[in-house]
C-alpha positions as a Markdown table, in Angstrom:
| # | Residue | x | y | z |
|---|---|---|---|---|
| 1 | Unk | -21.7 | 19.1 | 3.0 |
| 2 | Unk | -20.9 | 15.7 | 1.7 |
| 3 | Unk | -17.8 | 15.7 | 0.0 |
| 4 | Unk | -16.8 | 14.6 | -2.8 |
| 5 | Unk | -14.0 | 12.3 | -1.5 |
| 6 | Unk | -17.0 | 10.2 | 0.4 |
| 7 | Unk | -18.9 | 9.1 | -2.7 |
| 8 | Unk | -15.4 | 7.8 | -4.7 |
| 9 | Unk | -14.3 | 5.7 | -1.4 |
| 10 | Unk | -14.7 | 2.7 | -1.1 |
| 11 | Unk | -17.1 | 2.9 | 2.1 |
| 12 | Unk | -19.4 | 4.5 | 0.0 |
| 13 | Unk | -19.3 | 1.7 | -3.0 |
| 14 | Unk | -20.3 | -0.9 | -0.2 |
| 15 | Unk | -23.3 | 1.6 | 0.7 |
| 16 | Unk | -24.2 | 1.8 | -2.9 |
| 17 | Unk | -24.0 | -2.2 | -3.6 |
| 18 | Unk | -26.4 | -2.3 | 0.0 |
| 19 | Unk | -28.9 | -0.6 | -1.5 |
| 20 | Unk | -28.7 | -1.8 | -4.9 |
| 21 | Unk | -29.8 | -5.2 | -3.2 |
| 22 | Unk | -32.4 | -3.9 | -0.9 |
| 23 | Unk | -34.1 | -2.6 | -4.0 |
| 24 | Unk | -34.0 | -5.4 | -5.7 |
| 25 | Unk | -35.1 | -8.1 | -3.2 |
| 26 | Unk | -38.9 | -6.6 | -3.7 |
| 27 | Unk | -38.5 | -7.8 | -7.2 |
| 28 | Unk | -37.0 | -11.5 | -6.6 |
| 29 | Unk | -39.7 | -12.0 | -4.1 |
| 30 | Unk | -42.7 | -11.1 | -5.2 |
| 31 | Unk | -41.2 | -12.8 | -8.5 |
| 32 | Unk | -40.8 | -16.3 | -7.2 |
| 33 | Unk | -44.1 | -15.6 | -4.9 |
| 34 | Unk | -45.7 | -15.8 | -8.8 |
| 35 | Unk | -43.5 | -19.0 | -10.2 |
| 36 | Unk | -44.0 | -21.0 | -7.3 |
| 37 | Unk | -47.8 | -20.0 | -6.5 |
| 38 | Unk | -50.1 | -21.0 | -9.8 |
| 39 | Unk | -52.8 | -18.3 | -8.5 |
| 40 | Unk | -50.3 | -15.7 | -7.8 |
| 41 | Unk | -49.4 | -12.8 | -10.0 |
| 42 | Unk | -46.7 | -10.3 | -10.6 |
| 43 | Unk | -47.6 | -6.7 | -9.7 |
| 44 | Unk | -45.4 | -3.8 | -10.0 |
| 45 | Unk | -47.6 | -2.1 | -7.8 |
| 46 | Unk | -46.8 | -3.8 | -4.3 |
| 47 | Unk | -42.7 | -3.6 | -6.0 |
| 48 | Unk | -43.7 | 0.2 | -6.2 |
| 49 | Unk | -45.0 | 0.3 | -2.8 |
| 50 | Unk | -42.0 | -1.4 | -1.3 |
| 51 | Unk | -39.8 | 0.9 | -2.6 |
| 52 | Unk | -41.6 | 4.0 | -1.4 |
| 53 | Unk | -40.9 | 2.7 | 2.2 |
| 54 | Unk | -37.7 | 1.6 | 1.4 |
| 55 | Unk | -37.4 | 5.3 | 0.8 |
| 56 | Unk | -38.1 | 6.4 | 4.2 |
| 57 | Unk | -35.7 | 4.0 | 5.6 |
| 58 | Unk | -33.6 | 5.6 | 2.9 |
| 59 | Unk | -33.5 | 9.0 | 3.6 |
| 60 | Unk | -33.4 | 7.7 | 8.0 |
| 61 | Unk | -30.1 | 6.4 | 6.7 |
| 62 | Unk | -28.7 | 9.5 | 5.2 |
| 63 | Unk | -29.4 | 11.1 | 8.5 |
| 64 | Unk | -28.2 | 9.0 | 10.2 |
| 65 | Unk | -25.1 | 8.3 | 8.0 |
| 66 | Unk | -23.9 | 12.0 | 7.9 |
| 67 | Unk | -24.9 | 13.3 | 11.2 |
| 68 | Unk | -25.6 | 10.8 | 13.6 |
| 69 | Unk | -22.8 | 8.3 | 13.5 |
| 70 | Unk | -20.0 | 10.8 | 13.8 |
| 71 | Unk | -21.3 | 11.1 | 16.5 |
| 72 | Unk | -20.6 | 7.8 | 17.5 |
| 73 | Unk | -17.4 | 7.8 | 16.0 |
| 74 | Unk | -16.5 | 10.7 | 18.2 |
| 75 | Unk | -17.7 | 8.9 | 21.5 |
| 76 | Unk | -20.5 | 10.8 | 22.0 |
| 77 | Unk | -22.8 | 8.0 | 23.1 |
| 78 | Unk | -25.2 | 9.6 | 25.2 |
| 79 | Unk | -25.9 | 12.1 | 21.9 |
| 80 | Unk | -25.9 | 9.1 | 19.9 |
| 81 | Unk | -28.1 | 7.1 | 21.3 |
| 82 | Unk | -30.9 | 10.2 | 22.4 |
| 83 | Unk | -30.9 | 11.6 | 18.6 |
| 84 | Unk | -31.1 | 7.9 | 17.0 |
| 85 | Unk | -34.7 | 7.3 | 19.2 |
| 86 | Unk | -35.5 | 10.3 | 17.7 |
| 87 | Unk | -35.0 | 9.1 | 14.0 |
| 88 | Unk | -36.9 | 6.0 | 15.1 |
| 89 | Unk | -39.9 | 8.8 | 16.5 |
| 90 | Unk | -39.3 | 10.8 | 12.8 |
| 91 | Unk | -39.7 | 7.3 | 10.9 |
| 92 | Unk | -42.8 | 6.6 | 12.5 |
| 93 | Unk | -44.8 | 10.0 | 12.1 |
| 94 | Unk | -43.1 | 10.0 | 8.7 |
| 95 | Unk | -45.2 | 6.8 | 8.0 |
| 96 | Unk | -48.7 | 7.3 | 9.5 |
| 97 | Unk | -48.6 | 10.7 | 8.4 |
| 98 | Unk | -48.7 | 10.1 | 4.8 |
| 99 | Unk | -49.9 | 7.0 | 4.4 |
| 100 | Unk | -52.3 | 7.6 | 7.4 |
| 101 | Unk | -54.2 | 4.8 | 9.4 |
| 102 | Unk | -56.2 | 2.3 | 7.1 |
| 103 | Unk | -58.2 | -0.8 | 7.8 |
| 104 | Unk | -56.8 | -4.2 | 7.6 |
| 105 | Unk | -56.8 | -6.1 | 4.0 |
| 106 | Unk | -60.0 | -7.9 | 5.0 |
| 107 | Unk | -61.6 | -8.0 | 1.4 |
| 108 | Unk | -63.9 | -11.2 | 1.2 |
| 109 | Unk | -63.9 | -13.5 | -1.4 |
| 110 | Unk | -66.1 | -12.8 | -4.7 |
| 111 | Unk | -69.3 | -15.0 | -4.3 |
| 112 | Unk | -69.1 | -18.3 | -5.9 |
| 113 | Unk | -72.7 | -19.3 | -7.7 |
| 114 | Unk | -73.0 | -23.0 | -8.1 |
| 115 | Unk | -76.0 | -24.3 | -10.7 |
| 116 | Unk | -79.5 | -23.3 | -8.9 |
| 117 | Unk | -77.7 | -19.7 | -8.5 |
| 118 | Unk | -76.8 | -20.2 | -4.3 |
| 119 | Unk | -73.8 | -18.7 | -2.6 |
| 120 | Unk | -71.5 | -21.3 | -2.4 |
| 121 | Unk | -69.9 | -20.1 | 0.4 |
| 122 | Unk | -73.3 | -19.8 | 2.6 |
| 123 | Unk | -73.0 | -23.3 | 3.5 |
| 124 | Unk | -71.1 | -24.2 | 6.6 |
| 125 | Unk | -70.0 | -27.3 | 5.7 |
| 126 | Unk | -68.3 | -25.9 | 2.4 |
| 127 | Unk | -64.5 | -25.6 | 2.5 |
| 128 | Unk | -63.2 | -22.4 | 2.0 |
| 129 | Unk | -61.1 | -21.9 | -1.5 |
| 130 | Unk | -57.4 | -21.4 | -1.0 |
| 131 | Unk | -56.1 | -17.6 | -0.6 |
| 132 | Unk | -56.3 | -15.7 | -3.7 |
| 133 | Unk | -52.7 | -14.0 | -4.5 |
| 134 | Unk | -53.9 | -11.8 | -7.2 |
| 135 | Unk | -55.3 | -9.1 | -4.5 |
| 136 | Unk | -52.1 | -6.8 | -4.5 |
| 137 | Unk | -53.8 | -4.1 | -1.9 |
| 138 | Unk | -51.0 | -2.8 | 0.6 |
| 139 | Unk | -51.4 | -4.9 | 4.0 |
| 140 | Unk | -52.5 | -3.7 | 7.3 |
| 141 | Unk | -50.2 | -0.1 | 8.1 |
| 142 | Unk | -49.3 | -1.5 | 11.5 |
| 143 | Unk | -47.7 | -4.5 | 9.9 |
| 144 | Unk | -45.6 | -2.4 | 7.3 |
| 145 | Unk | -44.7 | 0.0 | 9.8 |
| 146 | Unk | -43.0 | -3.0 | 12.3 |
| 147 | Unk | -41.5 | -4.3 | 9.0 |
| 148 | Unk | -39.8 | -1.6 | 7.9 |
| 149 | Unk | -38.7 | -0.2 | 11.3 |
| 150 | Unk | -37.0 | -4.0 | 11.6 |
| 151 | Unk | -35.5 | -3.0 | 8.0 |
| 152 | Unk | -34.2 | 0.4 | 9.7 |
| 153 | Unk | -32.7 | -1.0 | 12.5 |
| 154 | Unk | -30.7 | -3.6 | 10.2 |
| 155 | Unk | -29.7 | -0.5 | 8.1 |
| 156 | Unk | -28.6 | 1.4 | 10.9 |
| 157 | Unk | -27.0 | -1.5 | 12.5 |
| 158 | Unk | -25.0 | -2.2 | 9.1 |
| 159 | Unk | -24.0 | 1.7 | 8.8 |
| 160 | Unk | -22.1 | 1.6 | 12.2 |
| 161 | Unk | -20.5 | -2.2 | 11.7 |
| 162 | Unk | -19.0 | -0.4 | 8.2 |
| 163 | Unk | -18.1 | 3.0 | 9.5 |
| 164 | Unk | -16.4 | 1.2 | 12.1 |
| 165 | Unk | -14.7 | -1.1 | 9.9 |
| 166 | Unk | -13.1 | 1.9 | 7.6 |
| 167 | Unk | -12.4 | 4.1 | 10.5 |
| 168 | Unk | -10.5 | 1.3 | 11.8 |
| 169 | Unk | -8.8 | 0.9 | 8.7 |
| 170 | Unk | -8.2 | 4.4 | 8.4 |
| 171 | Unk | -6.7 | 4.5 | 12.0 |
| 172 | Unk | -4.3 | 1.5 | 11.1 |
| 173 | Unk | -3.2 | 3.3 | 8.1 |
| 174 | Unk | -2.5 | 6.6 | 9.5 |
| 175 | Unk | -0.4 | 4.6 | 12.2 |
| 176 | Unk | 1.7 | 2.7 | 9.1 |
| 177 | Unk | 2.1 | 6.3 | 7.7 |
| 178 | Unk | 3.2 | 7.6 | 10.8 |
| 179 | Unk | 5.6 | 4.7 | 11.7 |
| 180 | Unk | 6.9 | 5.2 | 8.3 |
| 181 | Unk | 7.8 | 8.8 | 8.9 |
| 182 | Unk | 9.3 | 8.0 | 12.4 |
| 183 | Unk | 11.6 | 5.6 | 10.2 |
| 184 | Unk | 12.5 | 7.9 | 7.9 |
| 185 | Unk | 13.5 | 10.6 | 10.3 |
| 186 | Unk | 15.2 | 8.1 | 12.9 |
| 187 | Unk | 17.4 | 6.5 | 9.8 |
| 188 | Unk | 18.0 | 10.5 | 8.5 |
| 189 | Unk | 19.0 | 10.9 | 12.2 |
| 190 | Unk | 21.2 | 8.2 | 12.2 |
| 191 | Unk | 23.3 | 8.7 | 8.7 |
| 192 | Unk | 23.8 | 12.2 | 10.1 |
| 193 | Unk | 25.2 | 10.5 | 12.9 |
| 194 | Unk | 27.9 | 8.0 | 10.6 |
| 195 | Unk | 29.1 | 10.8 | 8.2 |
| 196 | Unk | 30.8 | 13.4 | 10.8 |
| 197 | Unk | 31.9 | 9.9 | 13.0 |
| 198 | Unk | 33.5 | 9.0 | 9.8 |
| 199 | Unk | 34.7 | 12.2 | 8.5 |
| 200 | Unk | 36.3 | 13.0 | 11.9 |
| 201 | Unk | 38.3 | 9.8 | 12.0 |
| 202 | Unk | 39.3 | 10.7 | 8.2 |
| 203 | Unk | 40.3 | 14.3 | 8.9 |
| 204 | Unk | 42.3 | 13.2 | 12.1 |
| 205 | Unk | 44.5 | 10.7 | 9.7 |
| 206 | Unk | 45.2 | 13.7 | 7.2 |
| 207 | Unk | 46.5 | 15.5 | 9.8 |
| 208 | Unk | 48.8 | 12.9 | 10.7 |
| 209 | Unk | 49.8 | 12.7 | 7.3 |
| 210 | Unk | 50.7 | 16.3 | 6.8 |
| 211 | Unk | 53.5 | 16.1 | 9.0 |
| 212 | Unk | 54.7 | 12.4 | 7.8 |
| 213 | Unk | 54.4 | 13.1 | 3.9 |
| 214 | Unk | 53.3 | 16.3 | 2.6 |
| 215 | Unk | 52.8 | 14.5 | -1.0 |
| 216 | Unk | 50.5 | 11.7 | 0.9 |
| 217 | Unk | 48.5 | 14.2 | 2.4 |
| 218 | Unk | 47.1 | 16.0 | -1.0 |
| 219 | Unk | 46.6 | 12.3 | -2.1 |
| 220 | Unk | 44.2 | 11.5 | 0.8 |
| 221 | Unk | 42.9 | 14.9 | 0.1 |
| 222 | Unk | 42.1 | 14.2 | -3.4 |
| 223 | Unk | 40.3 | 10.5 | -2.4 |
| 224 | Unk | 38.5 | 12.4 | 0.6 |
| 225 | Unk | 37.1 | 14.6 | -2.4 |
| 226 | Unk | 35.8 | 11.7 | -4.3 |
| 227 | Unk | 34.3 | 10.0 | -1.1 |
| 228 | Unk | 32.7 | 12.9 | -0.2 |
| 229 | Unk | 31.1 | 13.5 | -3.1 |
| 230 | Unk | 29.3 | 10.1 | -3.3 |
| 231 | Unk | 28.4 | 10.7 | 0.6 |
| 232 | Unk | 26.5 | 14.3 | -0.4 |
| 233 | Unk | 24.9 | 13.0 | -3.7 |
| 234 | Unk | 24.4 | 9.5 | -2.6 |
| 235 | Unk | 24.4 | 9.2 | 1.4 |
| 236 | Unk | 21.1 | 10.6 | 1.7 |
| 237 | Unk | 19.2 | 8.1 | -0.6 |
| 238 | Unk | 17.0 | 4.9 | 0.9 |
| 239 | Unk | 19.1 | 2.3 | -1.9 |
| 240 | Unk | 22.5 | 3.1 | -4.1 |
| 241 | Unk | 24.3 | 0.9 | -6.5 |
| 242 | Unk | 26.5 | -1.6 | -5.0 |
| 243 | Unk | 29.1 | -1.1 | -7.3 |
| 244 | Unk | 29.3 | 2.8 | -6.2 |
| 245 | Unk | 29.2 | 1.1 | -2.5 |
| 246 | Unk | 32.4 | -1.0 | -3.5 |
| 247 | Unk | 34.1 | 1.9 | -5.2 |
| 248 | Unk | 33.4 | 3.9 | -2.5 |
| 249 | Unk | 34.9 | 0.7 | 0.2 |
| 250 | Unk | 38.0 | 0.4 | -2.1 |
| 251 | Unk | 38.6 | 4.3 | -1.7 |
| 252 | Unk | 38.4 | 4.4 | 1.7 |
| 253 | Unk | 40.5 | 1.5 | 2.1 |
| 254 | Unk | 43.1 | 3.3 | 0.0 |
| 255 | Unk | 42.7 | 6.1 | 1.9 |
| 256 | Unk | 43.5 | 4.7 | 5.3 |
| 257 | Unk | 45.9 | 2.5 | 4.1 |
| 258 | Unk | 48.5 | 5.4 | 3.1 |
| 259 | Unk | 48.6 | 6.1 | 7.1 |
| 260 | Unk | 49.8 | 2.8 | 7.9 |
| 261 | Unk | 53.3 | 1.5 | 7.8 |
| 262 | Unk | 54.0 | -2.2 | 5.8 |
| 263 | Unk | 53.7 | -4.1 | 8.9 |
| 264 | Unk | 50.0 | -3.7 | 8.1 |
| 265 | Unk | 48.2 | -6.1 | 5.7 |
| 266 | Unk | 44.6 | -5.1 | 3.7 |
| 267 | Unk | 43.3 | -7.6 | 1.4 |
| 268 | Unk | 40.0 | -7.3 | -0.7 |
| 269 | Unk | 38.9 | -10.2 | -1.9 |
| 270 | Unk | 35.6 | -8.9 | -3.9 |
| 271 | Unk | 34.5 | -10.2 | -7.4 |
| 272 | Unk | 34.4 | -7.2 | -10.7 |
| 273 | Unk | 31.7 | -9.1 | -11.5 |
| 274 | Unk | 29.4 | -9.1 | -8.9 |
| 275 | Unk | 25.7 | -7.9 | -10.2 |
| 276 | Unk | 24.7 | -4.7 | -9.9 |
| 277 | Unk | 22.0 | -4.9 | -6.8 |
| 278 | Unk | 21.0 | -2.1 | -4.7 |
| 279 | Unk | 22.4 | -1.5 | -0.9 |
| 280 | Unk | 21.8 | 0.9 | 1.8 |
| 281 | Unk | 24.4 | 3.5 | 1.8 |
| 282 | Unk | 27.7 | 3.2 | 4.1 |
| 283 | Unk | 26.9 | 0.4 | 5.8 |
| 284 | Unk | 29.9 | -1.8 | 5.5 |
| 285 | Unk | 32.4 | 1.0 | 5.8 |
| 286 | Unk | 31.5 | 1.2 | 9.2 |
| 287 | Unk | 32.5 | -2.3 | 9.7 |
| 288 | Unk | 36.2 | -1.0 | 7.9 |
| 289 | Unk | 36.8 | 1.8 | 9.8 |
| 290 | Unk | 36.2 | -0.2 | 12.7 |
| 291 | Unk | 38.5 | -2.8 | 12.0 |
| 292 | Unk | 40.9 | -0.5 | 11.3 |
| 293 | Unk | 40.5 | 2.0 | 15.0 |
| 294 | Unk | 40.8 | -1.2 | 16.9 |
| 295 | Unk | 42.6 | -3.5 | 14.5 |
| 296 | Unk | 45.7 | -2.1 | 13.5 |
| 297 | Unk | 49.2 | -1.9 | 15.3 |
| 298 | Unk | 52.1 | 0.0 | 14.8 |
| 299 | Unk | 54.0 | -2.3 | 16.8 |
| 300 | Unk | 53.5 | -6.0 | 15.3 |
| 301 | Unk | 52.2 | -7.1 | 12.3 |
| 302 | Unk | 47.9 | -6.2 | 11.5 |
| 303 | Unk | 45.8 | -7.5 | 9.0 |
| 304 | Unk | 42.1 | -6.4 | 7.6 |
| 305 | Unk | 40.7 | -9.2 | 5.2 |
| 306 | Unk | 37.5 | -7.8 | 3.5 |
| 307 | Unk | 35.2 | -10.0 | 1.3 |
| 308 | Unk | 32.2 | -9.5 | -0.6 |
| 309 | Unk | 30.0 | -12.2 | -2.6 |
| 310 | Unk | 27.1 | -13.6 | -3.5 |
| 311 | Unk | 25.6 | -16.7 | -1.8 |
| 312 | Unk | 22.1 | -18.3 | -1.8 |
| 313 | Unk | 20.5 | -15.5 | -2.7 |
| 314 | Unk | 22.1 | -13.6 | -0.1 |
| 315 | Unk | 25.1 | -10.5 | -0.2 |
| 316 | Unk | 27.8 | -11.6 | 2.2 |
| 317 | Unk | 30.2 | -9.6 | 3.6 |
| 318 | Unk | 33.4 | -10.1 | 5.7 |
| 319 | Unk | 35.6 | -8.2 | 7.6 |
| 320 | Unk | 38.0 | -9.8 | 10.0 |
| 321 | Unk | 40.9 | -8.6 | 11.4 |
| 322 | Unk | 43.5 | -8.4 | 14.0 |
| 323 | Unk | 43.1 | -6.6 | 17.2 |
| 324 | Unk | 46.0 | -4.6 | 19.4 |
| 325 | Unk | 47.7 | -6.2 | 22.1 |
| 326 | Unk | 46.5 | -5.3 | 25.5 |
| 327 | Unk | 49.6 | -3.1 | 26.5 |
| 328 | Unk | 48.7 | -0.3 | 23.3 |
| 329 | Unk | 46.0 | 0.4 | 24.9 |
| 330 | Unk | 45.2 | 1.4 | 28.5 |
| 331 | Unk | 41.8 | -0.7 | 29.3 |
| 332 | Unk | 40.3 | -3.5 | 26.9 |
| 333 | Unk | 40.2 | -2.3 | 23.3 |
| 334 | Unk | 36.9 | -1.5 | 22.5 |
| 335 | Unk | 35.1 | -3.1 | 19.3 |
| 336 | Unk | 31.5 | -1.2 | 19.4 |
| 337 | Unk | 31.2 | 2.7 | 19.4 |
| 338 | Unk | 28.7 | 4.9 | 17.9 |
| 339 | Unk | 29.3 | 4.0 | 14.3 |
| 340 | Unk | 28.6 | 0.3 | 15.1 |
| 341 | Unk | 25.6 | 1.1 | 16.8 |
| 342 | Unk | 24.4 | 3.0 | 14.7 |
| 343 | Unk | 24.8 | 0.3 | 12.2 |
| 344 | Unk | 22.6 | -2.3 | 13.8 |
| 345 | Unk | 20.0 | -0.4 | 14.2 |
| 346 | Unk | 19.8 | 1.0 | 10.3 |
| 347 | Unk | 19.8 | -2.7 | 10.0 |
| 348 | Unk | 17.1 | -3.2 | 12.1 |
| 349 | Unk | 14.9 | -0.4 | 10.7 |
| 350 | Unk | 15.5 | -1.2 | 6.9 |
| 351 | Unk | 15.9 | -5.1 | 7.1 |
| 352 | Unk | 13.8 | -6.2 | 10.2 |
| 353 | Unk | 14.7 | -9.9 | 11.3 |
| 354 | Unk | 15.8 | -10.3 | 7.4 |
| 355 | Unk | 19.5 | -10.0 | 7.7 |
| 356 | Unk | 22.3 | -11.8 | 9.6 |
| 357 | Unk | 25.1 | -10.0 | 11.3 |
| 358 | Unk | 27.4 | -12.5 | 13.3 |
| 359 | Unk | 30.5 | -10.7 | 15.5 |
| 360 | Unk | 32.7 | -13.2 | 16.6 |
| 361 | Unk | 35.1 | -11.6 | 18.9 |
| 362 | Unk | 38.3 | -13.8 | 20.2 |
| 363 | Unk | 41.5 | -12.7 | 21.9 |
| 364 | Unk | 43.7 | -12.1 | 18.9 |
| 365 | Unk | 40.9 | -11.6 | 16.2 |
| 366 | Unk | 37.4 | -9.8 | 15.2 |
| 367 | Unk | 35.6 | -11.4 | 12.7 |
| 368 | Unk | 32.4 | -9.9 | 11.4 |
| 369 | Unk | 30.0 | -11.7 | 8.7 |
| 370 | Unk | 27.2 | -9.8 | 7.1 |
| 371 | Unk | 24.4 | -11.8 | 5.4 |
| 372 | Unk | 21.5 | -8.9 | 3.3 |
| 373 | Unk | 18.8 | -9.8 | 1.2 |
| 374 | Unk | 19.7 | -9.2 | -2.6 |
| 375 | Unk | 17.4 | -6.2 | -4.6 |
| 376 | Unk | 17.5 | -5.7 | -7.9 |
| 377 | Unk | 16.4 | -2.0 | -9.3 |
């Protein structure tokens, strides 16, 4: 059954402008046959006649449309290719059946009488008049039938070049949907993977804090409350304001900041009036929270300088900071871990090769600089 999403797609608007122009090239031809030729003239007849082979062909390429090319499509070749002889076979007992064999269209001339009342055209040495185009009789059946199975086979051969065309089509969009959904879930994945990374680190510096300063501890409570609630409403979502980004970077900040003694130094050098784009959630946290795991010592003076601003068209973002010495910590410190990682590769899924991240990573200091692409919602 032919369905009604087949006749409003657009494979089956190309079919319907085809045919549009099959039927009309009987017209335009036998039309200019009559301007250029003085003795030829305009029948509707042979148009009529055209068009009741076209038909045939017509109704050999809704067969073939509907239940032969599937076939095809399905690599069924062998199938294919036996059933399509058969159409050819169909076509042709189709056509001498009912128009049935006929002679050629060998009417002669009308007699010509010159003054003594001869036949003109009895004498040998008379030229023959030119053809007469006014004698609209169908040609020889044999002729038509080659003609029109020539038509068929440029139908036919049109019908597989499109189907092929939109199945490809089709395939290359079901492969962009598909990609898109592999996306989605690996960047779902991922943010699944940041929040309890981040949460855990948070939790483990509240339980410090219990035991240093009781009232510090329902403070970082109360921030963990409000940065929590913009990771459950706001997390999941593909874009979030930048502003609620910021607010959410400054809490944090504020947050791990109460852990640390005053040898430790945060600045946060970000304009109030920066416009109002849209970001990826948690992204440069991540950056933070590294800078401060790896950054920070209780032993010597630390700094975190974080920057935010618009360049070129472009949102930058800096982190740089100081890292331990060698003898707090019992190999190299490490600067990557899972929520870096993860990071990149958000990156790479949502931004492709159109964002910067440079890591500069020295002896004494780790400098990170974040170029993204501006949006405006």
């Amino acid at each position: 059954m032919m369905s009604r999403k087949f006749w409003l797609s657009p494979e089956s608007a190309v079919y319907l402008v085809m045919w549009l122009l099959i039927f009309l090239l009987p017209i335009a031809i036998f039309y200019l046959r009559a301007a250029t030729f003085t003795q030829a003239v305009f029948h509707w007849d042979e148009v009529l006649h055209t068009w009741q082979w076209f038909l045939y062909v017509f109704l050999c390429f809704l067969i073939h449309n509907f239940l032969l090319a599937p076939l095809l499509l399905s690599k069924k070749k062998v199938a294919y290719m036996v059933l399509v002889a058969l159409l050819f076979v169909f076509f042709y007992l189709l056509s001498t059946t009912i128009h049935g064999p006929r002679p050629h269209n060998d009417r002669q001339p009308e007699c010509e009488l010159n003054d003594n009342g001869t036949n003109t055209k009895a004498s040998n040495t008379q030229m023959a008049p030119p053809p007469r185009f006014d004698d609209h009789r169908p040609g020889p059946l044999g002729r038509e039938i080659l003609i029109n199975t020539v038509l068929l086979s440029g139908v036919l051969g049109l019908n597989i070049g499109i189907k092929f065309y939109f199945k490809s089509e089709q395939d290359r969009n079901h492969l962009q949907q598909l990609e898109k959904e592999r996306m989605f879930l690996q960047l779902q994945y991922l943010k699944f993977q940041i929040n309890p990374h981040f949460f855990m680190n948070t939790l483990n510096n509240i339980q410090v804090l219990i035991d240093m300063d009781a009232e510090k501890a329902k403070e970082c409570l109360r921030e963990l409350s409000v940065m929590m609630r913009f990771v459950l409403y706001d997390g999941d979502k593909n874009r979030v304001s930048l502003h609620k980004d910021i607010l959410f970077l400054r809490n944090y900040v504020k947050l791990m900041r109460l852990r640390y003694n005053s040898r430790l130094t945060v600045t946060i050098d970000i304009p109030d009036n920066l416009p109002d784009y849209t970001i990826p959630p948690l992204i440069f946290p991540t950056f933070v929270e590294n800078a401060f795991k790896h950054g920070v010592s209780y032993k010597q003076d630390s700094f975190i300088n974080i920057a935010m601003d618009i360049e070129d068209g472009e949102l930058l973002f800096s982190c740089i900071n100081s890292k331990k010495p060698m003898t707090e910590t019992s190999k190299v410190p490490s600067v990557g871990g899972v929520g870096l990682t993860n990071v990149r590769r958000r990156l790479d899924l949502i931004y492709g090769d159109r964002y910067t991240l440079d890591i500069k990573d020295k002896a004494d200091v780790y400098n990170v600089l974040l170029r993204l692409p501006i949006q405006k919602d």
